[in-house]
Amino acid sequence: RSLRRAVTAAQRPYPDRLTMERAVRSAVVVGGYPWTDLAPEAVGLAFGAFAAARGDFRTAVLTAVNMGRDADTTAA
């Protein structure tokens, strides 16, 4: 579900990259979610960044880092 929400959010039109990053993050991140299990969130954010970057590796990594949270995992 997280993956589907992230990709759907990433494929919508946005006025700029920051707005897109915030939308993808909002679609995936659950506030107050325990830090002991971030895999669903990290996978969703990683695929959301990749979808938003339309497959461009550099842009996908930078987008994943800029979304924050467990950024080193997400960008990897």
XYZ file of N, CA and C in Angstrom:
228
model
N 0.817 -1.202 0.000
C 0.000 0.000 0.000
C 0.852 1.253 0.000
N 1.909 1.235 0.783
C 2.806 2.385 0.862
C 3.425 2.690 -0.498
N 3.851 1.650 -1.173
C 4.463 1.798 -2.495
C 3.469 2.389 -3.486
N 2.268 1.878 -3.492
C 1.237 2.368 -4.410
C 0.917 3.842 -4.136
N 0.785 4.202 -2.863
C 0.491 5.603 -2.514
C 1.621 6.526 -2.955
N 2.862 6.099 -2.752
C 4.010 6.932 -3.119
C 4.092 7.151 -4.622
N 3.955 6.089 -5.390
C 4.056 6.206 -6.850
C 2.897 7.029 -7.399
N 1.698 6.820 -6.871
C 0.543 7.608 -7.312
C 0.767 9.087 -7.035
N 1.244 9.405 -5.849
C 1.506 10.804 -5.501
C 2.613 11.391 -6.365
N 3.639 10.611 -6.651
C 4.778 11.106 -7.433
C 4.411 11.391 -8.880
N 3.406 10.720 -9.396
C 3.063 10.876 -10.805
C 2.086 12.016 -11.076
N 1.592 12.654 -10.037
C 0.713 13.808 -10.228
C 1.551 15.014 -10.650
N 0.936 15.973 -11.327
C 1.680 17.183 -11.700
C 1.837 18.122 -10.495
N 3.012 18.695 -10.358
C 3.303 19.634 -9.272
C 4.000 20.857 -9.850
N 3.858 21.999 -9.189
C 4.505 23.210 -9.698
C 6.027 23.190 -9.548
N 6.528 22.406 -8.576
C 7.976 22.343 -8.363
C 8.331 21.065 -7.610
N 9.616 20.782 -7.543
C 10.101 19.540 -6.929
C 9.830 19.500 -5.423
N 9.957 20.613 -4.744
C 9.732 20.631 -3.299
C 8.288 20.247 -2.966
N 7.347 20.770 -3.722
C 5.941 20.431 -3.513
C 5.712 18.943 -3.744
N 6.352 18.394 -4.764
C 6.237 16.967 -5.053
C 6.829 16.135 -3.919
N 8.012 16.511 -3.435
C 8.655 15.769 -2.353
C 7.763 15.741 -1.116
N 7.166 16.877 -0.797
C 6.278 16.944 0.367
C 5.034 16.083 0.171
N 4.499 16.061 -1.039
C 3.303 15.259 -1.317
C 3.595 13.766 -1.203
N 4.735 13.332 -1.736
C 5.103 11.914 -1.651
C 5.340 11.536 -0.194
N 6.037 12.374 0.503
C 6.306 12.095 1.918
C 5.006 12.020 2.713
N 4.099 12.944 2.465
C 2.809 12.932 3.168
C 1.992 11.688 2.845
N 2.133 11.186 1.632
C 1.381 9.998 1.222
C 1.892 8.732 1.897
N 3.149 8.740 2.324
C 3.780 7.518 2.834
C 4.028 7.540 4.341
N 4.513 8.643 4.857
C 4.936 8.713 6.253
C 3.720 8.740 7.179
N 3.730 7.868 8.161
C 2.682 7.832 9.171
C 3.230 8.502 10.418
N 2.628 9.599 10.824
C 3.096 10.321 12.002
C 3.035 9.454 13.250
N 4.071 9.482 14.030
C 4.117 8.710 15.250
C 4.397 7.235 15.045
N 4.762 6.869 13.824
C 5.049 5.464 13.521
C 6.316 5.053 14.259
N 6.318 3.898 14.933
C 7.507 3.496 15.692
C 8.727 3.295 14.791
N 9.839 3.779 15.242
C 11.082 3.703 14.466
C 11.626 2.285 14.356
N 10.996 1.323 14.999
C 11.513 -0.047 14.953
C 11.197 -0.752 13.640
N 10.260 -0.217 12.861
C 9.894 -0.866 11.601
C 9.666 0.182 10.520
N 10.741 0.625 9.898
C 10.640 1.659 8.871
C 10.667 1.111 7.456
N 10.745 -0.191 7.298
C 10.857 -0.762 5.952
C 9.720 -0.345 5.030
N 8.448 -0.430 5.440
C 7.381 -0.019 4.520
C 7.505 1.441 4.103
N 7.885 2.282 5.046
C 8.052 3.700 4.742
C 9.235 3.923 3.803
N 10.375 3.308 4.093
C 11.575 3.505 3.276
C 11.367 3.020 1.847
N 10.726 1.876 1.686
C 10.473 1.347 0.341
C 9.534 2.274 -0.417
N 8.478 2.721 0.237
C 7.540 3.636 -0.408
C 8.199 4.935 -0.838
N 8.998 5.515 0.052
C 9.685 6.763 -0.291
C 10.701 6.550 -1.414
N 11.417 5.435 -1.392
C 12.407 5.162 -2.442
C 11.744 5.037 -3.812
N 10.671 4.277 -3.881
C 9.981 4.115 -5.165
C 9.264 5.391 -5.578
N 8.776 6.149 -4.606
C 8.165 7.438 -4.920
C 9.185 8.396 -5.514
N 10.389 8.414 -4.955
C 11.456 9.267 -5.484
C 11.842 8.835 -6.890
N 11.935 7.535 -7.110
C 12.284 7.014 -8.432
C 11.204 7.357 -9.457
N 9.941 7.199 -9.072
C 8.831 7.524 -9.982
C 8.807 9.015 -10.292
N 9.032 9.833 -9.276
C 9.029 11.283 -9.479
C 10.171 11.716 -10.390
N 11.301 11.017 -10.304
C 12.475 11.354 -11.114
C 12.388 10.777 -12.516
N 11.319 10.045 -12.788
C 11.096 9.442 -14.111
C 12.287 8.581 -14.543
N 12.894 7.905 -13.536
C 13.980 6.984 -13.833
C 15.368 7.595 -13.871
N 15.486 8.901 -13.674
C 16.801 9.544 -13.662
C 17.463 9.264 -12.307
N 18.566 8.521 -12.321
C 19.210 8.063 -11.089
C 19.592 9.205 -10.156
N 20.314 10.177 -10.669
C 20.790 11.291 -9.830
C 19.630 12.031 -9.191
N 18.623 12.340 -9.975
C 17.458 13.054 -9.460
C 16.729 12.208 -8.420
N 16.638 10.907 -8.657
C 15.963 10.014 -7.707
C 16.682 9.989 -6.362
N 18.005 9.900 -6.382
C 18.778 9.872 -5.133
C 18.634 11.196 -4.389
N 18.764 12.303 -5.096
C 18.632 13.610 -4.447
C 17.227 13.814 -3.885
N 16.227 13.373 -4.613
C 14.851 13.485 -4.132
C 14.660 12.656 -2.866
N 15.174 11.442 -2.858
C 15.054 10.574 -1.681
C 15.746 11.192 -0.471
N 16.917 11.756 -0.667
C 17.643 12.402 0.427
C 16.860 13.607 0.940
N 16.336 14.403 0.040
C 15.616 15.613 0.428
C 14.319 15.326 1.167
N 13.744 14.142 0.983
C 12.510 13.806 1.694
C 12.763 13.503 3.164
N 14.014 13.301 3.538
C 14.350 13.128 4.940
C 13.995 11.763 5.498
N 13.706 11.745 6.794
C 13.445 10.527 7.551
C 14.697 9.647 7.536
N 14.587 8.404 7.147
C 15.740 7.498 7.107
C 16.397 7.641 5.733
N 16.891 8.842 5.444
C 17.328 9.227 4.099
C 18.463 8.368 3.548
N 19.384 7.922 4.393
C 20.481 7.104 3.866
C 19.959 5.761 3.353
N 18.982 5.198 4.015
C 18.373 3.947 3.548
C 17.550 4.182 2.293
N 16.729 5.212 2.318
C 15.843 5.503 1.194
C 16.635 5.803 -0.072
N 17.676 6.597 0.040
C 18.476 6.972 -1.130
C 19.316 5.802 -1.644
N 19.687 4.897 -0.748
C 20.482 3.739 -1.174
C 19.661 2.840 -2.060
